[in-house]
mmCIF file of C-alpha atoms in Angstrom:
data_model
loop_
_atom_site.group_PDB
_atom_site.id
_atom_site.type_symbol
_atom_site.label_atom_id
_atom_site.label_comp_id
_atom_site.label_asym_id
_atom_site.label_seq_id
_atom_site.Cartn_x
_atom_site.Cartn_y
_atom_site.Cartn_z
ATOM 1 C CA UNK X 1 -93.167 136.944 -54.282
ATOM 2 C CA UNK X 2 -94.244 133.950 -52.263
ATOM 3 C CA UNK X 3 -95.824 134.861 -48.963
ATOM 4 C CA UNK X 4 -94.827 131.587 -47.348
ATOM 5 C CA UNK X 5 -91.845 129.525 -48.465
ATOM 6 C CA UNK X 6 -91.160 125.978 -47.377
ATOM 7 C CA UNK X 7 -87.980 124.855 -49.082
ATOM 8 C CA UNK X 8 -87.993 121.219 -47.986
ATOM 9 C CA UNK X 9 -90.404 119.177 -50.082
ATOM 10 C CA UNK X 10 -89.465 116.043 -48.133
ATOM 11 C CA UNK X 11 -87.706 115.201 -44.893
ATOM 12 C CA UNK X 12 -86.708 111.972 -43.189
ATOM 13 C CA UNK X 13 -86.034 111.598 -39.478
ATOM 14 C CA UNK X 14 -85.401 108.633 -37.253
ATOM 15 C CA UNK X 15 -87.809 107.848 -34.484
ATOM 16 C CA UNK X 16 -87.053 109.661 -31.210
ATOM 17 C CA UNK X 17 -84.883 112.270 -32.891
ATOM 18 C CA UNK X 18 -85.758 115.937 -33.249
ATOM 19 C CA UNK X 19 -86.495 117.488 -36.639
ATOM 20 C CA UNK X 20 -86.792 121.071 -37.843
ATOM 21 C CA UNK X 21 -89.129 122.032 -40.671
ATOM 22 C CA UNK X 22 -88.250 125.336 -42.288
ATOM 23 C CA UNK X 23 -90.615 128.180 -43.038
ATOM 24 C CA UNK X 24 -89.868 131.715 -44.152
ATOM 25 C CA UNK X 25 -92.447 134.372 -44.759
ATOM 26 C CA UNK X 26 -92.778 137.702 -46.483
ATOM 27 C CA UNK X 27 -94.852 140.547 -45.146
ATOM 28 C CA UNK X 28 -94.598 144.270 -44.580
ATOM 29 C CA UNK X 29 -97.326 144.242 -41.954
ATOM 30 C CA UNK X 30 -96.237 144.694 -38.336
ATOM 31 C CA UNK X 31 -99.123 142.518 -37.162
ATOM 32 C CA UNK X 32 -99.459 138.955 -38.335
ATOM 33 C CA UNK X 33 -99.901 135.428 -37.100
ATOM 34 C CA UNK X 34 -97.988 132.318 -38.044
ATOM 35 C CA UNK X 35 -99.455 128.825 -37.910
ATOM 36 C CA UNK X 36 -98.386 125.256 -38.469
ATOM 37 C CA UNK X 37 -100.775 122.544 -39.574
ATOM 38 C CA UNK X 38 -100.307 118.804 -39.960
ATOM 39 C CA UNK X 39 -102.036 116.847 -42.707
ATOM 40 C CA UNK X 40 -101.818 113.061 -42.347
ATOM 41 C CA UNK X 41 -102.611 110.754 -45.240
ATOM 42 C CA UNK X 42 -106.242 110.790 -44.131
ATOM 43 C CA UNK X 43 -106.391 114.359 -45.433
ATOM 44 C CA UNK X 44 -107.609 116.249 -42.398
ATOM 45 C CA UNK X 45 -105.824 119.470 -41.441
ATOM 46 C CA UNK X 46 -104.785 119.536 -37.811
ATOM 47 C CA UNK X 47 -103.796 122.795 -36.131
ATOM 48 C CA UNK X 48 -100.508 122.423 -34.242
ATOM 49 C CA UNK X 49 -99.158 125.738 -33.050
ATOM 50 C CA UNK X 50 -99.503 129.515 -33.368
ATOM 51 C CA UNK X 51 -97.062 132.419 -33.027
ATOM 52 C CA UNK X 52 -98.111 136.061 -32.997
ATOM 53 C CA UNK X 53 -95.801 138.692 -34.414
ATOM 54 C CA UNK X 54 -95.702 140.515 -31.100
ATOM 55 C CA UNK X 55 -95.110 137.446 -28.968
ATOM 56 C CA UNK X 56 -91.828 137.752 -27.118
ATOM 57 C CA UNK X 57 -91.348 134.061 -26.506
ATOM 58 C CA UNK X 58 -91.359 131.142 -28.895
ATOM 59 C CA UNK X 59 -94.582 129.185 -28.847
ATOM 60 C CA UNK X 60 -94.566 125.633 -27.520
ATOM 61 C CA UNK X 61 -97.238 122.948 -27.545
ATOM 62 C CA UNK X 62 -96.106 119.633 -26.161
ATOM 63 C CA UNK X 63 -93.477 118.193 -28.505
ATOM 64 C CA UNK X 64 -93.944 121.076 -30.938
ATOM 65 C CA UNK X 65 -92.121 124.360 -30.690
ATOM 66 C CA UNK X 66 -91.861 127.249 -33.079
ATOM 67 C CA UNK X 67 -88.444 128.814 -33.560
ATOM 68 C CA UNK X 68 -89.511 132.376 -34.341
ATOM 69 C CA UNK X 69 -86.780 134.654 -35.706
ATOM 70 C CA UNK X 70 -88.579 137.858 -36.578
ATOM 71 C CA UNK X 71 -85.655 139.710 -38.110
ATOM 72 C CA UNK X 72 -84.987 136.811 -40.447
ATOM 73 C CA UNK X 73 -88.718 136.293 -41.070
ATOM 74 C CA UNK X 74 -88.525 132.646 -40.250
ATOM 75 C CA UNK X 75 -90.886 130.450 -38.245
ATOM 76 C CA UNK X 76 -89.430 126.984 -38.179
ATOM 77 C CA UNK X 77 -91.306 124.110 -36.566
ATOM 78 C CA UNK X 78 -89.308 121.862 -34.268
ATOM 79 C CA UNK X 79 -90.693 118.443 -33.423
ATOM 80 C CA UNK X 80 -88.880 116.777 -30.557
ATOM 81 C CA UNK X 81 -88.743 113.022 -29.974
ATOM 82 C CA UNK X 82 -90.294 112.129 -33.322
ATOM 83 C CA UNK X 83 -92.875 109.367 -33.430
ATOM 84 C CA UNK X 84 -94.063 107.211 -36.310
ATOM 85 C CA UNK X 85 -97.410 108.986 -36.100
ATOM 86 C CA UNK X 86 -95.698 112.274 -36.946
ATOM 87 C CA UNK X 87 -95.317 111.110 -40.539
ATOM 88 C CA UNK X 88 -97.463 113.558 -42.470
ATOM 89 C CA UNK X 89 -97.462 116.691 -44.582
ATOM 90 C CA UNK X 90 -96.748 119.866 -42.638
ATOM 91 C CA UNK X 91 -97.910 123.288 -43.739
ATOM 92 C CA UNK X 92 -96.791 126.677 -42.540
ATOM 93 C CA UNK X 93 -99.329 129.478 -42.852
ATOM 94 C CA UNK X 94 -99.589 133.191 -42.209
ATOM 95 C CA UNK X 95 -102.422 135.579 -41.629
ATOM 96 C CA UNK X 96 -101.760 139.285 -42.104
ATOM 97 C CA UNK X 97 -103.810 142.092 -40.657
ATOM 98 C CA UNK X 98 -104.027 143.854 -44.029
ATOM 99 C CA UNK X 99 -107.497 143.485 -45.461
ATOM 100 C CA UNK X 100 -108.952 142.729 -42.080
ATOM 101 C CA UNK X 101 -106.844 139.653 -41.476
ATOM 102 C CA UNK X 102 -108.965 137.587 -43.819
ATOM 103 C CA UNK X 103 -106.674 135.342 -45.742
ATOM 104 C CA UNK X 104 -104.718 132.503 -44.238
ATOM 105 C CA UNK X 105 -101.966 131.874 -46.782
ATOM 106 C CA UNK X 106 -100.289 128.474 -46.865
ATOM 107 C CA UNK X 107 -96.911 127.271 -48.020
ATOM 108 C CA UNK X 108 -96.468 124.296 -50.315
ATOM 109 C CA UNK X 109 -95.752 121.963 -47.435
ATOM 110 C CA UNK X 110 -93.053 119.547 -46.275
ATOM 111 C CA UNK X 111 -93.626 115.803 -46.337
ATOM 112 C CA UNK X 112 -92.115 114.316 -43.184
ATOM 113 C CA UNK X 113 -91.419 110.626 -42.872
ATOM 114 C CA UNK X 114 -90.389 109.168 -39.531
ATOM 115 C CA UNK X 115 -88.391 105.948 -39.774
ATOM 116 C CA UNK X 116 -87.588 103.245 -37.239
ATOM 117 C CA UNK J 1 -121.447 119.531 -34.087
ATOM 118 C CA UNK J 2 -118.060 118.769 -32.686
ATOM 119 C CA UNK J 3 -116.156 119.798 -35.774
ATOM 120 C CA UNK J 4 -116.444 121.239 -39.252
ATOM 121 C CA UNK J 5 -118.576 118.981 -41.403
ATOM 122 C CA UNK J 6 -118.389 118.820 -45.181
ATOM 123 C CA UNK J 7 -120.577 116.966 -47.625
ATOM 124 C CA UNK J 8 -120.344 115.060 -49.777
ATOM 125 C CA UNK J 9 -117.002 113.526 -48.907
ATOM 126 C CA UNK J 10 -116.553 112.446 -52.513
ATOM 127 C CA UNK J 11 -118.150 113.704 -55.696
ATOM 128 C CA UNK J 12 -117.663 112.490 -59.233
ATOM 129 C CA UNK J 13 -119.261 114.617 -61.894
ATOM 130 C CA UNK J 14 -119.244 114.922 -65.625
ATOM 131 C CA UNK J 15 -117.535 117.817 -67.296
ATOM 132 C CA UNK J 16 -119.957 120.672 -67.818
ATOM 133 C CA UNK J 17 -122.244 119.824 -64.919
ATOM 134 C CA UNK J 18 -122.773 122.061 -61.892
ATOM 135 C CA UNK J 19 -121.839 120.904 -58.374
ATOM 136 C CA UNK J 20 -122.609 122.134 -54.895
ATOM 137 C CA UNK J 21 -120.351 121.497 -51.940
ATOM 138 C CA UNK J 22 -121.625 122.051 -48.417
ATOM 139 C CA UNK J 23 -119.871 123.130 -45.247
ATOM 140 C CA UNK J 24 -121.270 123.152 -41.703
ATOM 141 C CA UNK J 25 -118.881 125.138 -39.507
ATOM 142 C CA UNK J 26 -118.344 124.671 -35.803
ATOM 143 C CA UNK J 27 -121.254 126.165 -33.915
ATOM 144 C CA UNK J 28 -120.588 129.760 -32.946
ATOM 145 C CA UNK J 29 -117.688 130.247 -35.340
ATOM 146 C CA UNK J 30 -118.186 133.489 -37.184
ATOM 147 C CA UNK J 31 -115.462 133.086 -39.792
ATOM 148 C CA UNK J 32 -115.601 130.538 -42.605
ATOM 149 C CA UNK J 33 -113.028 129.789 -45.312
ATOM 150 C CA UNK J 34 -112.955 127.721 -48.461
ATOM 151 C CA UNK J 35 -109.677 126.366 -49.830
ATOM 152 C CA UNK J 36 -108.767 124.134 -52.730
ATOM 153 C CA UNK J 37 -105.985 121.567 -52.614
ATOM 154 C CA UNK J 38 -104.830 119.894 -55.783
ATOM 155 C CA UNK J 39 -103.000 116.564 -55.559
ATOM 156 C CA UNK J 40 -99.708 116.970 -53.700
ATOM 157 C CA UNK J 41 -100.040 120.741 -53.551
ATOM 158 C CA UNK J 42 -100.560 123.371 -50.907
ATOM 159 C CA UNK J 43 -103.829 125.078 -50.088
ATOM 160 C CA UNK J 44 -105.217 127.681 -52.429
ATOM 161 C CA UNK J 45 -107.449 130.281 -50.785
ATOM 162 C CA UNK J 46 -110.835 130.683 -52.451
ATOM 163 C CA UNK J 47 -113.199 132.762 -50.312
ATOM 164 C CA UNK J 48 -113.712 133.994 -46.743
ATOM 165 C CA UNK J 49 -116.851 134.924 -44.831
ATOM 166 C CA UNK J 50 -116.819 136.880 -41.570
ATOM 167 C CA UNK J 51 -120.142 137.483 -39.866
ATOM 168 C CA UNK J 52 -122.314 139.856 -41.841
ATOM 169 C CA UNK J 53 -119.400 141.509 -43.633
ATOM 170 C CA UNK J 54 -119.021 141.291 -47.377
ATOM 171 C CA UNK J 55 -117.077 138.123 -48.230
ATOM 172 C CA UNK J 56 -113.510 138.228 -49.470
ATOM 173 C CA UNK J 57 -113.835 136.597 -52.874
ATOM 174 C CA UNK J 58 -110.338 137.441 -54.037
ATOM 175 C CA UNK J 59 -109.287 133.807 -54.421
ATOM 176 C CA UNK J 60 -112.091 132.553 -56.637
ATOM 177 C CA UNK J 61 -110.381 131.385 -59.848
ATOM 178 C CA UNK J 62 -113.194 132.257 -62.258
ATOM 179 C CA UNK J 63 -116.806 133.385 -62.403
ATOM 180 C CA UNK J 64 -117.840 129.741 -62.530
ATOM 181 C CA UNK J 65 -117.134 129.637 -58.802
ATOM 182 C CA UNK J 66 -119.438 131.179 -56.246
ATOM 183 C CA UNK J 67 -120.226 130.692 -52.585
ATOM 184 C CA UNK J 68 -122.829 131.782 -50.147
ATOM 185 C CA UNK J 69 -123.319 131.534 -46.444
ATOM 186 C CA UNK J 70 -126.844 131.485 -45.152
ATOM 187 C CA UNK J 71 -127.734 132.751 -41.709
ATOM 188 C CA UNK J 72 -124.088 133.092 -40.785
ATOM 189 C CA UNK J 73 -123.728 129.336 -40.553
ATOM 190 C CA UNK J 74 -123.876 126.794 -43.388
ATOM 191 C CA UNK J 75 -121.977 127.621 -46.561
ATOM 192 C CA UNK J 76 -122.330 126.262 -50.072
ATOM 193 C CA UNK J 77 -119.611 126.444 -52.713
ATOM 194 C CA UNK J 78 -121.013 126.135 -56.225
ATOM 195 C CA UNK J 79 -118.973 125.342 -59.311
ATOM 196 C CA UNK J 80 -120.805 125.813 -62.579
ATOM 197 C CA UNK J 81 -119.921 124.072 -65.842
ATOM 198 C CA UNK J 82 -117.199 122.031 -64.168
ATOM 199 C CA UNK J 83 -113.899 121.476 -65.960
ATOM 200 C CA UNK J 84 -111.331 118.745 -65.427
ATOM 201 C CA UNK J 85 -108.940 121.238 -63.850
ATOM 202 C CA UNK J 86 -111.512 121.768 -61.089
ATOM 203 C CA UNK J 87 -110.689 118.285 -59.786
ATOM 204 C CA UNK J 88 -109.255 118.757 -56.303
ATOM 205 C CA UNK J 89 -110.052 118.456 -52.626
ATOM 206 C CA UNK J 90 -112.137 121.374 -51.417
ATOM 207 C CA UNK J 91 -111.539 122.184 -47.778
ATOM 208 C CA UNK J 92 -113.703 124.291 -45.527
ATOM 209 C CA UNK J 93 -112.477 125.839 -42.290
ATOM 210 C CA UNK J 94 -114.004 127.942 -39.564
ATOM 211 C CA UNK J 95 -112.610 130.063 -36.774
ATOM 212 C CA UNK J 96 -114.027 131.610 -33.661
ATOM 213 C CA UNK J 97 -112.416 134.980 -33.627
ATOM 214 C CA UNK J 98 -111.646 137.661 -36.103
ATOM 215 C CA UNK J 99 -108.087 138.868 -36.416
ATOM 216 C CA UNK J 100 -104.719 137.510 -37.143
ATOM 217 C CA UNK J 101 -104.498 135.159 -34.190
ATOM 218 C CA UNK J 102 -107.576 133.088 -34.920
ATOM 219 C CA UNK J 103 -106.675 129.496 -35.737
ATOM 220 C CA UNK J 104 -108.823 127.808 -38.346
ATOM 221 C CA UNK J 105 -110.324 124.353 -37.836
ATOM 222 C CA UNK J 106 -110.749 122.318 -40.989
ATOM 223 C CA UNK J 107 -113.287 119.818 -42.215
ATOM 224 C CA UNK J 108 -112.342 116.555 -43.881
ATOM 225 C CA UNK J 109 -112.826 118.002 -47.320
ATOM 226 C CA UNK J 110 -114.781 117.091 -50.428
ATOM 227 C CA UNK J 111 -112.832 115.253 -53.095
ATOM 228 C CA UNK J 112 -114.177 116.433 -56.438
ATOM 229 C CA UNK J 113 -113.393 114.476 -59.583
ATOM 230 C CA UNK J 114 -114.503 115.838 -62.932
ATOM 231 C CA UNK J 115 -114.541 113.199 -65.670
#
């Protein structure tokens, strides 16, 4: 089974609108962390936001928020007021505590394109 | 340095040759990861180093791949007898803390092309 599933290979959004990128995960560990990264065409991986499994509130970082629904095992990224510079590949990732919390497992990504 | 540094940024090699990819993590970061990203794909975990602990090598695809980390800092990923399917971007990341909440900071990657 896939640890991280991103079902949207590509998304389009108009500038200034909000967009939600889906991510579901699979783990039996009670302790885990969820991450979102942005990868522009330049190739660098940019950390955006983190949610811990025990966090009571959804994480927010500026225009980014993480819609964490633990029972449904989903960790969707919401980008508000989209900008042209948000066009990039977005990866959801999870780190589990099993095995010492070593492996950060990534989904296959969602390509977001912001249009005028 | 200010960020994770990888060298070379690009490498073209002939099939069957050995290559070495270098990663300089952020100073003070005890954890170091190697990932591989094929064109248009997600990130494939290769290996993880944490301090002086034995590395997690569970992601290495074959015994042609190996990595070491000297002095808890610089890491080298070595691919022996390269094959065309090894062509990919190899990304290195480091993190400050151990545990599930430690975000990883990535380098720019090394684009490896095996011809």
